[in-house]
Coordinates of C-alpha atoms and ligand atoms in Angstrom, one line a residue:
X1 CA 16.7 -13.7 8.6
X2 CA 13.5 -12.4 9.6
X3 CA 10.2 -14.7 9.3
X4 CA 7.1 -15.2 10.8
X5 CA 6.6 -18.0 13.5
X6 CA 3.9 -19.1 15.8
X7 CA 5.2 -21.4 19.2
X8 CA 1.7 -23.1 19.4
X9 CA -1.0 -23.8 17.9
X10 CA -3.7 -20.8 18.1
X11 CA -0.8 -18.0 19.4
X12 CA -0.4 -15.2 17.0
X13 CA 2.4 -15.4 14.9
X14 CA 5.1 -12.9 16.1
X15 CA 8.1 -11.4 13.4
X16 CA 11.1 -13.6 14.9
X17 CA 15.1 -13.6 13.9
X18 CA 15.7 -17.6 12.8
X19 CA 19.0 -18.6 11.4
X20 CA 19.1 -19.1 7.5
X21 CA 17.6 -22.1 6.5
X22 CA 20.1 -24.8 5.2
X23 CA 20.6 -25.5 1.3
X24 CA 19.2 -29.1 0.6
X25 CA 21.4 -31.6 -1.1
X26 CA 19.1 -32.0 -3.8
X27 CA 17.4 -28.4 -3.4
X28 CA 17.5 -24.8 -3.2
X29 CA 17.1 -21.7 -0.8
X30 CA 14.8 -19.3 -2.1
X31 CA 15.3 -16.0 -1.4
X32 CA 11.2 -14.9 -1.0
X33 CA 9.7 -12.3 -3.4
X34 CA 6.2 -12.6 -2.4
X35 CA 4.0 -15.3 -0.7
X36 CA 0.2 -15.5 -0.3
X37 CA -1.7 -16.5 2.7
X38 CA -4.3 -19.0 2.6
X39 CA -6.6 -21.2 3.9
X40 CA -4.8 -23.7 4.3
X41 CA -1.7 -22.1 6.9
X42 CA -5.1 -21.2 8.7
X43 CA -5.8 -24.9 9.4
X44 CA -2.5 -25.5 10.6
X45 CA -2.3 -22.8 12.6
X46 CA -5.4 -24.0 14.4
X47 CA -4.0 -27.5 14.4
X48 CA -6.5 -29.2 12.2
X49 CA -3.6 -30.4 10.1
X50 CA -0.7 -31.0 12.6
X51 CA 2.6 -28.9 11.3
X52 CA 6.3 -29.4 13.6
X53 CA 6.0 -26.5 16.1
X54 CA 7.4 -24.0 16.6
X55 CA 6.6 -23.0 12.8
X56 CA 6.9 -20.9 10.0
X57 CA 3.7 -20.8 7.6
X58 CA 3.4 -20.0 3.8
X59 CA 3.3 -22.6 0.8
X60 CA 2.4 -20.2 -2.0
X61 CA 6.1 -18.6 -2.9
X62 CA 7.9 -17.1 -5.6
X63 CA 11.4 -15.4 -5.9
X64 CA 14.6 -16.0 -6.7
X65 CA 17.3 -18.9 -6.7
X66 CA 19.2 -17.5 -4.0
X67 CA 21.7 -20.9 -3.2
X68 CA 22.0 -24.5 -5.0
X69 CA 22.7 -27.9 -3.4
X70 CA 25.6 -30.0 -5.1
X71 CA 23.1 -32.4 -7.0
X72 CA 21.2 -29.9 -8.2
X73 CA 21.4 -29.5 -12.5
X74 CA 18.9 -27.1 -13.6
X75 CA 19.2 -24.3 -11.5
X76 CA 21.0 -21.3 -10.7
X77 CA 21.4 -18.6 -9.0
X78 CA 19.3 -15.5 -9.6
X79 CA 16.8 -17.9 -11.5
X80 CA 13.1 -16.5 -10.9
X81 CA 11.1 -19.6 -9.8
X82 CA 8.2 -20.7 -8.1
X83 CA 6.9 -24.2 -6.6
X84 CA 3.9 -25.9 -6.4
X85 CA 2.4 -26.6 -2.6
X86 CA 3.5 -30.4 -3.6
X87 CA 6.8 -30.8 -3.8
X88 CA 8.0 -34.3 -5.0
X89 CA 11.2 -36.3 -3.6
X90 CA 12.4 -36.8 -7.2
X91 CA 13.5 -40.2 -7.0
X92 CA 10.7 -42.0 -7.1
X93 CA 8.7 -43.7 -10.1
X94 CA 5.5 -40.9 -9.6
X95 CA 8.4 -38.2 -9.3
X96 CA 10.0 -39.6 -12.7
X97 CA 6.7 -39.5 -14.6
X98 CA 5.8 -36.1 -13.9
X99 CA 3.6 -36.7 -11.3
X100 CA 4.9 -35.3 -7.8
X101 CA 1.7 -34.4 -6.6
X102 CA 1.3 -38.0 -5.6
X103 CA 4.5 -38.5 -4.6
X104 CA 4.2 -40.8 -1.0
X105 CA 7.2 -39.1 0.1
X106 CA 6.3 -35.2 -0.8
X107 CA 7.4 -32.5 1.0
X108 CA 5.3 -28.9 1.5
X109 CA 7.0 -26.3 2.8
X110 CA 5.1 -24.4 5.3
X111 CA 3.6 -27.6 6.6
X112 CA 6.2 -30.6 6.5
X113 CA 8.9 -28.0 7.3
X114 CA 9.7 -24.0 7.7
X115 CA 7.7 -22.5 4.9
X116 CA 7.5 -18.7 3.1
X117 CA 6.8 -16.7 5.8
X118 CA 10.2 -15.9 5.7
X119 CA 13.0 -14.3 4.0
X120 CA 14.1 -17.4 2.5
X121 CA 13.2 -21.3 2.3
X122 CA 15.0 -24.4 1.9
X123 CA 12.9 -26.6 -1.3
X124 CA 13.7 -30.3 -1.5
X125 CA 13.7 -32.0 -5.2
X126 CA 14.7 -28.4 -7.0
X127 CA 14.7 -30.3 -10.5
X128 CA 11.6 -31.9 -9.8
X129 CA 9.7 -28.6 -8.3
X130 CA 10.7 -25.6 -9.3
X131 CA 8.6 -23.7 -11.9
X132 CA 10.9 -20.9 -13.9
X133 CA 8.2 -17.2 -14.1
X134 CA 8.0 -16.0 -17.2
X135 CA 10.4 -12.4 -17.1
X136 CA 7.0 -10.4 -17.3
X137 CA 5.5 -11.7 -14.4
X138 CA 5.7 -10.0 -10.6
X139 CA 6.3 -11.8 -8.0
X140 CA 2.7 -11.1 -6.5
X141 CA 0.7 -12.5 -9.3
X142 CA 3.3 -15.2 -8.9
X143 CA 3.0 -16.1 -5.7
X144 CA -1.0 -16.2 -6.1
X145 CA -1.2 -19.2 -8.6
X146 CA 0.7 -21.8 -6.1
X147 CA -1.8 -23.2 -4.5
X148 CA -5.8 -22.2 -5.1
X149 CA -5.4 -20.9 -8.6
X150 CA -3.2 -24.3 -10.0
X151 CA -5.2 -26.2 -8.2
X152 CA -8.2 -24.5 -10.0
X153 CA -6.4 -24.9 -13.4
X154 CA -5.6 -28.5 -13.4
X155 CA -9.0 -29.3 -12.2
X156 CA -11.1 -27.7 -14.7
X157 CA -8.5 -27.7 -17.4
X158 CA -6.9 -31.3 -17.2
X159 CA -9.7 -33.5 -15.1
X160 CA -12.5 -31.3 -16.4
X161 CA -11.8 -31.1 -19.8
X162 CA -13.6 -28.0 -20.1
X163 CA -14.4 -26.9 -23.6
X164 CA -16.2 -23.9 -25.0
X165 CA -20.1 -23.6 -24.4
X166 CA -20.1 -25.9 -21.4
X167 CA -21.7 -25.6 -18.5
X168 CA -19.2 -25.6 -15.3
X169 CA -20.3 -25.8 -11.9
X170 CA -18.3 -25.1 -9.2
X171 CA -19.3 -25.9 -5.3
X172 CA -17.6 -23.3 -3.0
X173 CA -16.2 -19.5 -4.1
X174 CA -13.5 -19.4 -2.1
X175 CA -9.7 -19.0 -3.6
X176 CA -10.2 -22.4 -5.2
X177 CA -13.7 -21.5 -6.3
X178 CA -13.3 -18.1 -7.4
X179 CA -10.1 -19.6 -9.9
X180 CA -12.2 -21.9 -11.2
X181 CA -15.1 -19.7 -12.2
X182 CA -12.4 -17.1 -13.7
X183 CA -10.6 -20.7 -15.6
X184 CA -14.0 -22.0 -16.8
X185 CA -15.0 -18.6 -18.1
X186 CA -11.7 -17.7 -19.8
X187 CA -11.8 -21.0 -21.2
X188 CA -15.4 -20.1 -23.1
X189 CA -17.0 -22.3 -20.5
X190 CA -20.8 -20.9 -19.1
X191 CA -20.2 -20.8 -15.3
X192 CA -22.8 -21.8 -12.7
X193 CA -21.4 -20.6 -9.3
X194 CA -22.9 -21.8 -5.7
X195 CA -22.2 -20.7 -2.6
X196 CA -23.8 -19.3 0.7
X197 CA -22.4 -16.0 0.3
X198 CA -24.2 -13.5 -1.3
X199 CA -20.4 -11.5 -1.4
X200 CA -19.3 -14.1 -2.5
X201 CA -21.2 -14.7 -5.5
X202 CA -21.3 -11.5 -6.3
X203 CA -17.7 -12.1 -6.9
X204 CA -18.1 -15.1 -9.0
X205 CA -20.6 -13.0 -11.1
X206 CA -17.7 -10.2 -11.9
X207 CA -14.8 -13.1 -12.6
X208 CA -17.7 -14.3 -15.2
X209 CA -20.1 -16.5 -13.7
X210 CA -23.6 -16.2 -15.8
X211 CA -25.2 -17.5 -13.3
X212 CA -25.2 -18.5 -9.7
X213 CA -27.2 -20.0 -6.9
X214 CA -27.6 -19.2 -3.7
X215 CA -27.3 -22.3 -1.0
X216 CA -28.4 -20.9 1.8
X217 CA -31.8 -20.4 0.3
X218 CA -32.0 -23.3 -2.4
X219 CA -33.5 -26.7 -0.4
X220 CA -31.6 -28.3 -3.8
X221 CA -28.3 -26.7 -5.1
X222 CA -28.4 -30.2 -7.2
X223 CA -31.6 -30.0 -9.0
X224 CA -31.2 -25.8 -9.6
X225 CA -28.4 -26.9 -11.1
X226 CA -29.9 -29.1 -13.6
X227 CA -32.5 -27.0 -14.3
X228 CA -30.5 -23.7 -14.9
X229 CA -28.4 -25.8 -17.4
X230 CA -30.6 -27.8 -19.2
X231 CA -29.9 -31.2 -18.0
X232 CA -27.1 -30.9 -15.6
X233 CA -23.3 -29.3 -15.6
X234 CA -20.8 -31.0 -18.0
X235 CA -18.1 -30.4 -15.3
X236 CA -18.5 -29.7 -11.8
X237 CA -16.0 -29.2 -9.2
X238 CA -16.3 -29.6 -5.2
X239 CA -14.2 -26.3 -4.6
X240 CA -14.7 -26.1 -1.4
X241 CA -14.2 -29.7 0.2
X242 CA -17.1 -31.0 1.9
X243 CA -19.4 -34.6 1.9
X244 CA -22.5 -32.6 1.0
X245 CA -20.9 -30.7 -1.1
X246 CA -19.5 -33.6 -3.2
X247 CA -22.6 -35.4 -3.4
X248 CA -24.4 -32.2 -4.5
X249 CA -21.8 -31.6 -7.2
X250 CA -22.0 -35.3 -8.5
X251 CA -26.1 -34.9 -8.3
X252 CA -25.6 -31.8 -10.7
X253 CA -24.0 -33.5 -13.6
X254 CA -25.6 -34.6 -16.7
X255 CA -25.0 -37.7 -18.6
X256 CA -21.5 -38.6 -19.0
X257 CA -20.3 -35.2 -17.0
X258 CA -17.5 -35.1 -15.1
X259 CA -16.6 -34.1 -10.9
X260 CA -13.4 -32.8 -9.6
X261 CA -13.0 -33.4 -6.3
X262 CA -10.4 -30.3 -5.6
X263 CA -11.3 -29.2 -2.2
X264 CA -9.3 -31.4 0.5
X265 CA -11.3 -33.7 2.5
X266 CA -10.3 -34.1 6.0
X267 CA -11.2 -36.1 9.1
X268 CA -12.7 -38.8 9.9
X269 CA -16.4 -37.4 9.0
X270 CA -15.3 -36.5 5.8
X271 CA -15.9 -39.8 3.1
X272 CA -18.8 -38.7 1.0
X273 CA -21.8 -41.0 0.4
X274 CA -21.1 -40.8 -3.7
X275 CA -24.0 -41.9 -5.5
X276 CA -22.7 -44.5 -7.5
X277 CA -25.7 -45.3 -9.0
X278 CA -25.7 -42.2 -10.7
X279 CA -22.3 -42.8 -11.5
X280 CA -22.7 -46.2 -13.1
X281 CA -26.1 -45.5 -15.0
X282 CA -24.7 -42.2 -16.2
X283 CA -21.5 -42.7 -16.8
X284 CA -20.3 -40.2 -14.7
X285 CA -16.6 -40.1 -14.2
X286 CA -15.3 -39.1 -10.6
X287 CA -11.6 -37.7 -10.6
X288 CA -9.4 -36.4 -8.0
X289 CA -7.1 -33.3 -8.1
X290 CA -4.2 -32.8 -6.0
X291 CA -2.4 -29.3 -6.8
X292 CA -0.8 -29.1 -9.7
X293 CA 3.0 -30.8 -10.4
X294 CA 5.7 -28.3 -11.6
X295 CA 5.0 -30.0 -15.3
X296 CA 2.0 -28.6 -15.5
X297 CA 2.6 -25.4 -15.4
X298 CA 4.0 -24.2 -19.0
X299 CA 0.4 -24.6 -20.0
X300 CA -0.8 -22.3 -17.6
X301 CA 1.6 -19.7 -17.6
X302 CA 1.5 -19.4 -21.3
X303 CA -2.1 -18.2 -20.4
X304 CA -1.3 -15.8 -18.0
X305 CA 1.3 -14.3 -20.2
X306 CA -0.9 -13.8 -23.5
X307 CA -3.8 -12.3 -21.4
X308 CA -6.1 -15.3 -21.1
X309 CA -6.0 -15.8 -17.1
X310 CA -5.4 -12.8 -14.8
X311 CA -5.0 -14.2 -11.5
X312 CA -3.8 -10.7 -10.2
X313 CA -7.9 -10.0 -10.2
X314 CA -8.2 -12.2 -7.6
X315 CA -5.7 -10.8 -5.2
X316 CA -7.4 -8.4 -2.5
X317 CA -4.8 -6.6 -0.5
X318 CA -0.7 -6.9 -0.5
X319 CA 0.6 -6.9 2.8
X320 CA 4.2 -6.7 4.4
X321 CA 6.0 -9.6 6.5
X322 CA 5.7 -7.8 9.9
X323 CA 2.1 -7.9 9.6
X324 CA 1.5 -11.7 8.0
X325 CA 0.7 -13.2 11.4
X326 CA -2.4 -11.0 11.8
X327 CA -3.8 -11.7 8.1
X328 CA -3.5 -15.5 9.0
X329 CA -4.9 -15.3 12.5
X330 CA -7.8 -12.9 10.4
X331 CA -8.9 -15.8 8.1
X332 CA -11.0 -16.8 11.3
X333 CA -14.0 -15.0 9.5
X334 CA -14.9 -15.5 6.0
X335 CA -13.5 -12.8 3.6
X336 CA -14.7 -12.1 -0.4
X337 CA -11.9 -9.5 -0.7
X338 CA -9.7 -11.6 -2.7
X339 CA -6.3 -13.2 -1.7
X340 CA -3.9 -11.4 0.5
X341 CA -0.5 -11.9 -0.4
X342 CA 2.8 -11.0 1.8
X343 CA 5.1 -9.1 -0.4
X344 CA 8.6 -8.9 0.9
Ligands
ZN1 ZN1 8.6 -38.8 -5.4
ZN2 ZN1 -2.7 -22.6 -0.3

C-alpha cells in the first residue's frame, strides 16, 4: 500500500510502498477515506513527542471497515467509521465505562503505531473506538472532527457546560481554538477570542466570535477579559496549551466559572502556577479534557447532521497523499487558512 513515512525525525516524509498493515485480534484495518493533518504529527515529526521510527503520521481518519479481527462483534465490512485520536484497550474498567480517553493502556495511531497517512491502518479495541458516520457525511468533514474539533466539543460542551447567553473565552485560535469559538457560538454562547494573530482572530470573528483580544498588544488578556464581559467568562478554555496561558484563562473567569484545560501540556516547564486562591474563594472549578471517547460522539454528530456545527468551515485546503509530507513539514509557520486534510 502506499503511505507516507519519515526515517528520522526532521526528514521530509517521502510516499513509500509498506506492506498492508496486519488486522488486530480485537481490531480492524481501515481502508482510509480522508485524514487531516495537524499539529500534533508536527510535534512528532520534530521529535518533541517521541513516535517508533521509521513512521507513518495521521490520527485524524475516517473511511471504511475494510477487514475484522476474530473478536471483533460490532463491525463489518464496508461500515463507514471513524476513531477518536484515543483509542482505548477495551478491557479495562475506564474502557468498560465509556471512558477510553483515560485508558493507561491507549493506543493512538499515528503516534503509538503506523497511523493514517496511509492507505489503510490497523485500530486496536474496534468495539471500543470506532465511531459509525452518519450516511450524509463525507469523509473530509469526517476526518476533520477527530482530533481538534472533538476535542473542542467535549470541552465546551461536556466540561464547560456552556449554555445560551454565556460568555466563552477561549485562549489560543488554532484548530482547537477555532472549534471552540464555532461550538460556543452555535451553542448560543457570546464568544471572547484571544490570540496573537491578528489572522487569526479575524477568523474567530467570522466562525462567530463578538469579540476578541489581541495578546500581543494587551499587557492583561485576564483583566480585558473581565472587563469586556462584565465580571469575567462563565467558561474559558486554555486552547492552545501553555502555563501562561492557563493561568490567564483561570484569571478571566468570574465567580463560580469554569476552565478547560484542552490544549496538551508538555515538558518539564509546562505545570502552570494555578491560582488556587482564586479557585477556592471563587469557586472556580478546574477540569481537564482529553479528546473525546467514541461514546461521545452521537451527541455531536447529531449536530453536524441537523445543521448546528459545520466543521467543513474550518477546513482550508484538501490535499492528495503524495503531497502530505510537505503539508506536515509546512506546519513549521503558523497558518489561519484552516485545516488541511489529505483526501485519498
Ligand atoms: Zn482501557
Ligand atoms: Zn490532531
Amino acid at each position: 500500500m502506499k503511505a507516507v513515512m519519515y526515517q528520522q525525525y526532521g526528514a521530509l516524509p517521502a510516499l513509500v510502498d509498506l506492506p498492508e498493515p496486519e488486522c488486530p485480534e480485537d481490531g480492524v484495518v481501515i481502508s482510509v477515506g480522508a485524514t487531516g493533518v495537524c499539529r500534533s504529527d508536527w510535534h512528532a515529526w520534530k521529535g518533541h513527542d517521541p513516535v517508533p521510527l521509521p513512521h507513518v503520521p495521521g490520527h485524524e481518519l475516517a473511511g471504511v471497515v475494510a477487514r475484522v479481527g476474530p473478536g471483533v462483534r460490532h463491525w463489518k465490512p464496508g461500515d463507514r467509521v471513524t476513531v477518536p485520536f484515543v483509542c482505548g484497550c477495551g478491557r479495562c474498567t475506564w474502557c468498560q465505562s465509556g471512558e477510553a480517553q483515560v485508558c493507561p493502556a491507549q493506543t493512538q495511531p499515528g503516534f503509538t503505531g503506523h497511523g493514517s497517512f496511509a492507505e489503510h491502518v490497523a485500530i486496536h479495541g474496534a468495539d471500543t473506538n470506532l465511531v459509525r458516520l452518519p450516511e450524509s457525511m463525507d469523509f473530509v468533514t469526517a476526518a476533520s472532527l477527530g482530533c481538534r474539533f472533538a476535542t473542542a466539543f467535549r470541552a465546551v460542551a461536556n466540561h464547560g457546560r456552556i449554555g445560551p447567553g454565556d460568555w466563552l473565552a477561549v485562549h489560543g485560535c488554532g484548530g482547537v481554538g477555532l472549534s471552540a469559538v464555532m461550538i460556543g457560538a452555535a451553542l448560543g454562547a457570546r464568544v471572547v477570542a484571544v490570540d496573537v494573530s491578528p489572522a487569526a482572530l479575524e477568523r474567530a470573528r467570522s466562525l462567530g466570535a463578538e469579540a476578541v483580544v489581541d495578546a500581543s498588544s494587551t499587557p492583561d488578556v485576564a483583566a480585558a477579559i473581565r472587563d469586556l464581559t462584565g465580571g469575567g467568562a462563565h467558561v474559558s478554555v486554555d486552547a492552545f496549551g501553555s502555563p501562561e496561558l492557563a493561568v490567564a484563562s483561570v484569571r478571566s473567569l468570574r465567580r463560580r466559572g469554569r476552565h478547560v484545560q484542552a490544549g496538551l501540556l508538555l515538558g518539564p516547564s509546562s505545570t502552570p502556577p494555578l491560582p488556587m486562591d482564586l479557585v477556592v474563594s471563587q469557586e472556580l472549578e478546574i477540569y481537564g479534557s482529553h479528546g473525546m471517547p467514541a461514546r461521545g460522539y452521537p451527541a455531536m454528530l447529531s449536530m453536524i447532521e441537523d445543521g448546528t456545527l459545520r466543521p467543513g468551515d474550518l477546513v482550508g485546503q484538501v490535499i492528495g497523499l503524495e503531497d502530505a509530507g510537505a503539508a506536515l513539514a509546512a506546519m513549521d509557520q503558523p497558518s489561519a487558512a484552516g485545516m488541511t486534510v489529505v483526501r485519498l
